[in-house]
Short mmCIF file of C-alpha atoms in Angstrom, two decimals:
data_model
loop_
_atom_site.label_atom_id
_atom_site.label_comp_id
_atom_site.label_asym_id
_atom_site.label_seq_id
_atom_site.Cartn_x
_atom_site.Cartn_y
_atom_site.Cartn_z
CA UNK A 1 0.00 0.00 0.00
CA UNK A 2 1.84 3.40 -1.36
CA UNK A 3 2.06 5.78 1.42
CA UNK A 4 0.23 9.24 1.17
CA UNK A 5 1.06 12.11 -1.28
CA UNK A 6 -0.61 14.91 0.33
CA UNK A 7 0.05 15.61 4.22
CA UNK A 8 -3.12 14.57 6.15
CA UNK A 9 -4.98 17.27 7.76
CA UNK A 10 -4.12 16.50 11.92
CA UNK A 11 -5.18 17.78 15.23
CA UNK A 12 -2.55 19.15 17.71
CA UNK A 13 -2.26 22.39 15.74
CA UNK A 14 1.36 21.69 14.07
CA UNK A 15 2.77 19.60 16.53
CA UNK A 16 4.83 16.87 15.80
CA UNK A 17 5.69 13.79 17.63
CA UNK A 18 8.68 11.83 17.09
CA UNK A 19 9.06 8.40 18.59
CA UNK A 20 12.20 6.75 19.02
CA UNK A 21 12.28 3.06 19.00
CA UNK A 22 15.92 1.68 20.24
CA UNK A 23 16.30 -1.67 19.30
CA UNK A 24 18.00 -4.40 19.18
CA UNK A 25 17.20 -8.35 18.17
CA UNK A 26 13.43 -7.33 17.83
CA UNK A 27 13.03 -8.97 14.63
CA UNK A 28 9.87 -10.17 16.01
CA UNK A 29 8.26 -7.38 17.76
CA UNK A 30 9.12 -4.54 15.59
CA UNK A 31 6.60 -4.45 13.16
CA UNK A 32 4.11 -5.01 15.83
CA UNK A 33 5.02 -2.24 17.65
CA UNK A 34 5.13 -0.05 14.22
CA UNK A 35 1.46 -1.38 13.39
CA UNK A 36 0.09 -0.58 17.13
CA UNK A 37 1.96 3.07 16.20
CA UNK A 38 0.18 3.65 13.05
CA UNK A 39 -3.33 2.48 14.80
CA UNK A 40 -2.81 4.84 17.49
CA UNK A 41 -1.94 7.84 15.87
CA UNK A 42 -3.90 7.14 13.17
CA UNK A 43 -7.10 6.85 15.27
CA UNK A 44 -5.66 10.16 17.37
CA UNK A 45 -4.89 12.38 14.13
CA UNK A 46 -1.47 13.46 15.63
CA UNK A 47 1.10 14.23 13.28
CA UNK A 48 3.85 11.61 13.67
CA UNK A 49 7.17 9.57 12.59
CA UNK A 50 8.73 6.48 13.70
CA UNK A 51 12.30 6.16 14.48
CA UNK A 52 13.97 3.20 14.36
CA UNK A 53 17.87 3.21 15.60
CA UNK A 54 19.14 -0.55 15.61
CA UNK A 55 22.51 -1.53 16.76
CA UNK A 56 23.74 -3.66 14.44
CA UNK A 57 21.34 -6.78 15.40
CA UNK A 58 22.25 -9.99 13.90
CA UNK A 59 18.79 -11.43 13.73
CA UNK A 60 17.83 -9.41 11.02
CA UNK A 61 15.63 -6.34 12.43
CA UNK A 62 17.57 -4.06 9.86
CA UNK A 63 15.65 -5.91 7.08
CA UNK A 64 12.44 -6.02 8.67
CA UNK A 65 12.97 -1.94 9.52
CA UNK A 66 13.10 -1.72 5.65
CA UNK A 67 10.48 -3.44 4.82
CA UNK A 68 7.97 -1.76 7.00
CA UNK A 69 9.73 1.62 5.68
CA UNK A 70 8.40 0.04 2.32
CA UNK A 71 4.97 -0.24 3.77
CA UNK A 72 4.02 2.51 5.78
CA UNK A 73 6.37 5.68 3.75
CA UNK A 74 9.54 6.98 4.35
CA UNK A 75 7.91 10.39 5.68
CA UNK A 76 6.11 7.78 9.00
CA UNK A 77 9.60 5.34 9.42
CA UNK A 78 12.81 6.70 9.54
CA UNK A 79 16.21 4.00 9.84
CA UNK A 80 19.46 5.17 11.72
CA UNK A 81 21.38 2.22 12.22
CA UNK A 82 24.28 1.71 14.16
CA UNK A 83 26.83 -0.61 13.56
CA UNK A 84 27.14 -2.47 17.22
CA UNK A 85 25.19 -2.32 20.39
CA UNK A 86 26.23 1.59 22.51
CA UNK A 87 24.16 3.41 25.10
CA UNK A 88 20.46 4.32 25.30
CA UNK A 89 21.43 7.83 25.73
CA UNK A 90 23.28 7.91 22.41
CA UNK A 91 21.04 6.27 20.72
CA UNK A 92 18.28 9.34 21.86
CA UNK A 93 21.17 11.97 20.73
CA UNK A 94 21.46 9.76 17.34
CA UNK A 95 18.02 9.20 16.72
CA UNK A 96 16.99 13.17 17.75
CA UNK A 97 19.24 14.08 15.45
CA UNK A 98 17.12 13.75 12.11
CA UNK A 99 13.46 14.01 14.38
CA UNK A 100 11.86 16.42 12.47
CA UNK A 101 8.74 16.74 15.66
CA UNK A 102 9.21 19.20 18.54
CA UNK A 103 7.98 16.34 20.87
CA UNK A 104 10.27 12.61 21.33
CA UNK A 105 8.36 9.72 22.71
CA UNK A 106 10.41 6.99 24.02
CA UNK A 107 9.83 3.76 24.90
CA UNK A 108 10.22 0.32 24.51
CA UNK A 109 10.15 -1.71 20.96
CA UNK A 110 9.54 -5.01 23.08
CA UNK A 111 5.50 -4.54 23.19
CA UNK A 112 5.67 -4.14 27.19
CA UNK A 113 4.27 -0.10 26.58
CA UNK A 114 1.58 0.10 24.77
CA UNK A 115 0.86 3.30 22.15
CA UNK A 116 -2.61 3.39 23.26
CA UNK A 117 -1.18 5.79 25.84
CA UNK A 118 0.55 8.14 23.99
CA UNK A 119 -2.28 10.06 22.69
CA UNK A 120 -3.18 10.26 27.26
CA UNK A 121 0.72 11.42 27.10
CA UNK A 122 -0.23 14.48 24.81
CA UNK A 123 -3.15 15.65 26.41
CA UNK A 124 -1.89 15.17 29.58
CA UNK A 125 1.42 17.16 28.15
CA UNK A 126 -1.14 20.14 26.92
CA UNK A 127 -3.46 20.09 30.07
CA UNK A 128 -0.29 21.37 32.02
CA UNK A 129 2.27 22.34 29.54
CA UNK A 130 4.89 20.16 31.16
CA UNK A 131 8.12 19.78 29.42
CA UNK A 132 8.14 15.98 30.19
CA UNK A 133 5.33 13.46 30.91
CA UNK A 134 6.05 10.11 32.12
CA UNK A 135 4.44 7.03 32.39
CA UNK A 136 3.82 5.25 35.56
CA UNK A 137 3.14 1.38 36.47
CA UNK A 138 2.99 3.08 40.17
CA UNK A 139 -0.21 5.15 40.79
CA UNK A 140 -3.62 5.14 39.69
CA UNK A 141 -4.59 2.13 37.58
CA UNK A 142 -0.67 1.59 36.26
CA UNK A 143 0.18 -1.90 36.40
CA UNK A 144 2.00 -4.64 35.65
CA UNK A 145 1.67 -8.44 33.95
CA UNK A 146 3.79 -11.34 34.23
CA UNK A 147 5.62 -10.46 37.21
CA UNK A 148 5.93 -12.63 40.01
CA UNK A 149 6.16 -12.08 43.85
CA UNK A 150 9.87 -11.66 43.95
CA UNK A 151 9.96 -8.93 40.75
CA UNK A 152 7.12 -6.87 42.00
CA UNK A 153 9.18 -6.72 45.66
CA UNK A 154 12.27 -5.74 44.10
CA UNK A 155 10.59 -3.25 41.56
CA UNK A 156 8.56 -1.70 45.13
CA UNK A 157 11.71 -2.28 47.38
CA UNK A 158 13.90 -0.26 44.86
CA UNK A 159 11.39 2.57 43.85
CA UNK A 160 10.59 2.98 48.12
CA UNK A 161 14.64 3.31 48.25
CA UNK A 162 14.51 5.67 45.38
CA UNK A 163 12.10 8.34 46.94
CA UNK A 164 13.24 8.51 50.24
CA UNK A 165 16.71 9.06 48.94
CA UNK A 166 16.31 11.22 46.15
CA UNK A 167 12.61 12.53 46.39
CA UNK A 168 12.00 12.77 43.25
CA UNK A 169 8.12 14.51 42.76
CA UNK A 170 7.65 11.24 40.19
CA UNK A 171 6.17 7.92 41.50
CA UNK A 172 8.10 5.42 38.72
CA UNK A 173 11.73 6.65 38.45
CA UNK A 174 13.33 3.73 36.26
CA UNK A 175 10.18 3.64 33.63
CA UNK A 176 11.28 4.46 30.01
CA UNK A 177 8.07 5.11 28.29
CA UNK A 178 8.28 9.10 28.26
CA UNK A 179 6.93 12.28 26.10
CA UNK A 180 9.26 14.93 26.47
CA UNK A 181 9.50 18.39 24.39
CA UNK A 182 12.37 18.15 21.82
CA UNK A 183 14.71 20.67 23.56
CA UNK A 184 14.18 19.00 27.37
CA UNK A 185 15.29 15.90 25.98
CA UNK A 186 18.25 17.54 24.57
CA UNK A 187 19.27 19.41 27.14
CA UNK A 188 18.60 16.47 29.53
CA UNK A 189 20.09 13.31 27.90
CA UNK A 190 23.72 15.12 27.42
CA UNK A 191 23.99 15.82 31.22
CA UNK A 192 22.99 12.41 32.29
CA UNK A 193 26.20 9.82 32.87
CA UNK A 194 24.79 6.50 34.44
CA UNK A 195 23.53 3.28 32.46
CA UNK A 196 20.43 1.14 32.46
CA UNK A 197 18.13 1.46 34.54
CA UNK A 198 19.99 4.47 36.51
CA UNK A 199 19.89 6.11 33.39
CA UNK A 200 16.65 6.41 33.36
CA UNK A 201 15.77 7.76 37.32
CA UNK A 202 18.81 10.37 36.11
CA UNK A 203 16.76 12.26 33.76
CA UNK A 204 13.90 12.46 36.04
CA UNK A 205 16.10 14.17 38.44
CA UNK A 206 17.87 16.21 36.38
CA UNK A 207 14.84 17.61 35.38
CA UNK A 208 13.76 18.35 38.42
CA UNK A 209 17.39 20.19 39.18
CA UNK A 210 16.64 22.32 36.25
CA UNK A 211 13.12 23.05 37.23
CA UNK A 212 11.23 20.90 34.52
CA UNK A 213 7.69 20.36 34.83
CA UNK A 214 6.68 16.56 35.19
CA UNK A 215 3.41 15.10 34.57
CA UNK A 216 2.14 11.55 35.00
CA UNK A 217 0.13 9.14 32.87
CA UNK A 218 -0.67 5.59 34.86
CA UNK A 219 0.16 2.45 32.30
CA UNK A 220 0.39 -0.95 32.10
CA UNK A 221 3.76 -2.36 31.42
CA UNK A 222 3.08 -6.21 30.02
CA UNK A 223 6.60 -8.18 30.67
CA UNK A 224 6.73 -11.43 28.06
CA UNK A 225 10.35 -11.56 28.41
CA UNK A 226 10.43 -11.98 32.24
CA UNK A 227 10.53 -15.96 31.52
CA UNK A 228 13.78 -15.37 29.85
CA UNK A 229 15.82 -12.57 31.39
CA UNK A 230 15.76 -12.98 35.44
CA UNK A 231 16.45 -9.69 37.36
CA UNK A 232 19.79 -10.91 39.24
CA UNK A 233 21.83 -9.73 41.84
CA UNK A 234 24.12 -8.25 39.60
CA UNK A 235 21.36 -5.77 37.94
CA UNK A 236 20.43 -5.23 41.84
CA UNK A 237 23.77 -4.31 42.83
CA UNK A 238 24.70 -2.04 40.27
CA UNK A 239 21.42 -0.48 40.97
CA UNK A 240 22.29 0.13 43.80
CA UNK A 241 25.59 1.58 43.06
CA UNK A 242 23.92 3.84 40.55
CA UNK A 243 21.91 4.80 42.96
CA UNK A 244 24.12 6.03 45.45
CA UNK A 245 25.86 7.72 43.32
CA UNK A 246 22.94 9.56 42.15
CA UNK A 247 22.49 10.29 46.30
CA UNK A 248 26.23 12.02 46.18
CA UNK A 249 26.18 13.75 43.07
CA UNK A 250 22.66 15.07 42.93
CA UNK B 1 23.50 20.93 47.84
CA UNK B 2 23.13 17.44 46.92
CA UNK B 3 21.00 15.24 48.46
CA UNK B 4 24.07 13.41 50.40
CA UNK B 5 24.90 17.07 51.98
CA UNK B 6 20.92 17.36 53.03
CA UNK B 7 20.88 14.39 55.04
CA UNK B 8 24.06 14.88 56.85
CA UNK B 9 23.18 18.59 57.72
CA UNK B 10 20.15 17.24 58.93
CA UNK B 11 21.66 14.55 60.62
CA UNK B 12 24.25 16.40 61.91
CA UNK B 13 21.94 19.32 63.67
CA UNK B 14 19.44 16.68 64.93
CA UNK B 15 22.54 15.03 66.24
CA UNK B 16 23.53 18.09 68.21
CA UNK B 17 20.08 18.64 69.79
CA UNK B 18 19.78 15.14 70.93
CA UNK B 19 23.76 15.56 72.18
CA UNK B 20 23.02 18.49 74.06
CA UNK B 21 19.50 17.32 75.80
CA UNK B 22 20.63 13.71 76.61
CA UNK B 23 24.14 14.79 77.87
CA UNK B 24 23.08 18.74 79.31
CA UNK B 25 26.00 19.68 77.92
CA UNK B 26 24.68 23.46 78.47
CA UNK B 27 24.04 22.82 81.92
CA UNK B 28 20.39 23.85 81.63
CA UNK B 29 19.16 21.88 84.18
CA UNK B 30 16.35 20.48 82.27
CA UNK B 31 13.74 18.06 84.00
CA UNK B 32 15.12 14.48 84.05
CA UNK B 33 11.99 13.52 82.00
CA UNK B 34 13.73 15.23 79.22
CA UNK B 35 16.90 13.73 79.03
CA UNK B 36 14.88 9.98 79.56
CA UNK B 37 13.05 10.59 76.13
CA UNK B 38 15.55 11.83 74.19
CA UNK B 39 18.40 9.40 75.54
CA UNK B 40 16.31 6.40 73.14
CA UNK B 41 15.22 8.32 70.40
CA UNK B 42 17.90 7.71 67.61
CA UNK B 43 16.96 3.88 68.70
CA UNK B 44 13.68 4.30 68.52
CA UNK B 45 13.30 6.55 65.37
CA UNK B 46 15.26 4.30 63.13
CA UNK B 47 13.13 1.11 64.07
CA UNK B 48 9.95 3.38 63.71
CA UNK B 49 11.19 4.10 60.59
CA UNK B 50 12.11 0.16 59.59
CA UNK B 51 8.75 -0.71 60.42
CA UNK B 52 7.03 2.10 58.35
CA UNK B 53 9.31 0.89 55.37
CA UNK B 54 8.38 -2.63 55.74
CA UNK B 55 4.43 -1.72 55.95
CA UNK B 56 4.32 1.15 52.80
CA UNK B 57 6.87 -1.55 50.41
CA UNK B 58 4.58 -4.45 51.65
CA UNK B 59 1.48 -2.47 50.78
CA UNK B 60 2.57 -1.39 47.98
CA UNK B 61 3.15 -4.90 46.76
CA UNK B 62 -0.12 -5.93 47.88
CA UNK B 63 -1.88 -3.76 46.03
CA UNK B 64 0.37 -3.85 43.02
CA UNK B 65 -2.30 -3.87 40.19
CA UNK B 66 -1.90 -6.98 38.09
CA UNK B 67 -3.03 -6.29 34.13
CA UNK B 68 -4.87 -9.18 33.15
CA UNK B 69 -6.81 -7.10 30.69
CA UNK B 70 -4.14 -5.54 29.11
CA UNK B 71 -2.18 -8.76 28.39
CA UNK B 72 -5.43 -9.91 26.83
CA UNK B 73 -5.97 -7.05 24.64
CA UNK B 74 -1.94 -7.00 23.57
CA UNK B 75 -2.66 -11.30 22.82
CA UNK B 76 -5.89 -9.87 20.62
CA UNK B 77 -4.10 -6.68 18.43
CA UNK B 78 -0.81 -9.20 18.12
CA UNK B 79 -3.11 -11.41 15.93
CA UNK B 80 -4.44 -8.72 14.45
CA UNK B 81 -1.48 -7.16 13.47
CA UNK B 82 0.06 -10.02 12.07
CA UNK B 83 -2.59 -11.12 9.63
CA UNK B 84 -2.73 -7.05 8.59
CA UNK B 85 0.84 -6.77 8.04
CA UNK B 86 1.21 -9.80 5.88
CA UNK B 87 -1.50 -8.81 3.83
CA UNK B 88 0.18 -5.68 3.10
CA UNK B 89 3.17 -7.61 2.08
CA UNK B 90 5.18 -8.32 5.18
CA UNK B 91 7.72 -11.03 4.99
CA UNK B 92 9.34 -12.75 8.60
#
């Protein structure tokens, strides 16, 4: 199906929201996460593109990326590959590079966020103006599926440790399924140092060190590759190391 | 001031206070019922404190909403998607 010739009349008077999709060995998943994009914004009537920035995966995402570029236009899915696996936060600085909206969504290309919230994201963002919004499996009817016992004490344990040392003003610190304006993100993602998961409660305090406004969305985070990747104490301890270190610096 | 400098000027100037009253270091002659209360307080803060993190993290846990419907729904748009996307030409 050839994509559109003539831009689409769209709510959200000129805005334009970018979403970057990080990925790597989602061969699988990708072009179910692209399809659940299209439905969502289509249905919403935001203008939008897709970015896709894989690293190099050997399973063969690249070609699937190209073939939904075939699909859906060039104008709605944008490649930038990389040749080898490197940082989430340069693969935001990569990927923002050619976004052509003044909003970036992030998230996850492994189906555990799903776009039905990012139109809530936007009006939530316009109800308040805030520079970023994120989404929270914490408060309200957020959630979470597939997680046992163990992974929802650790997830609770670590977030309780998280507020009372950093107290934040954001109930889900390490979530990555964000809307923030193009020029937060920016300014945000070049001052931020840690990795994984710290990476992600970084920004959020940042922000708050530079006085952004931060709204919440509740959302359900559905885990199908719990089975396979087990939080260990490893993960935990560098957590906890990030954490800290958050503590001093901060 | 980072959060690490908060919490030790904090715990520095509560530390003083309690110093002062449990030891009357200033001589004040306070009544004896002051210096009995604060003497166990550190003690007695910290387990308060242990106890309210075990209750709000065990709550919280408790009433950690489980998404049932939204696993469902994913299951539903997954098949949905897939026959979609090959018609349009999608090869795995």
């Amino acid at each position: 199906m050839a994509s559109r010739k003539t831009p689409k009349p769209n709510r959200g008077n000129g805005n334009k929201y970018s979403v970057l999709l990080p990925t790597y060995n989602e061969r699988e998943n990708l072009p179910l996460i692209v399809w659940l994009l299209v439905k969502c914004f289509g249905e919403s009537e935001y203008d939008y593109e897709i970015i896709v920035i894989d690293d190099g995966s050997p399973d063969g995402t690249q070609e699937v990326a190209e073939q939904l570029q075939k699909i859906y236009g060039k104008d709605k899915i944008l490649l930038r590959p990389r040749a080898k696996k490197l940082g989430l936060g340069t693969a935001y600085i990569y990927g923002m590079k050619h976004a052509t909206g003044n909003f970036i969504v992030i998230m996850d290309a492994d189906l555990s966020h799903h776009p039905k919230f990012i139109p809530q994201f936007i009006e939530k963002q316009k109800e308040g103006d805030y520079d970023l919004v994120s989404g929270t499996r914490y408060k309200g009817d957020g959630g979470v599926y597939g997680w046992d016992l163990r992974r929802k004490l650790i997830s609770r344990g670590a977030n309780f440790l998280s507020q009372v040392l950093l107290r934040p003003g954001a109930s889900d610190l390490t979530g990555s399924f964000r809307l923030y304006k193009k020029e937060v993100l920016e300014s945000l993602v070049e001052r931020c140092v840690s990795k994984g998961y710290v990476f992600q409660m970084e920004m959020i305090v940042r922000a708050r060190q530079l006085n952004y406004t931060v709204g919440e969305v509740p959302i359900s985070f559905v885990d199908r590759v719990y089975g396979e990747s087990k939080l260990g104490g490893n993960e935990i301890v560098s957590f906890v190391k990030g954490l800290l270190t958050l503590f001093a610096t901060t | 001031m980072t959060k690490l400098m908060q919490w030790l000027f904090v715990v520095l100037l509560l530390g003083a206070v309690w110093t002062l009253v449990t030891f009357d270091l200033l001589d004040l002659s306070l009544p004896r019922t002051y210096r009995e209360v604060a003497w166990p307080m550190p003690v007695y803060l910290l387990v308060s404190f242990g106890c309210f993190s075990l209750a709000t993290v065990g709550y919280r846990v408790a009433t950690f909403n489980d998404c049932e419907e939204a696993a469902r729904e994913l299951q539903e748009q997954i098949k949905e998607a897939k026959e979609d996307l090959r018609k349009k030409g999608l090869k795995l």
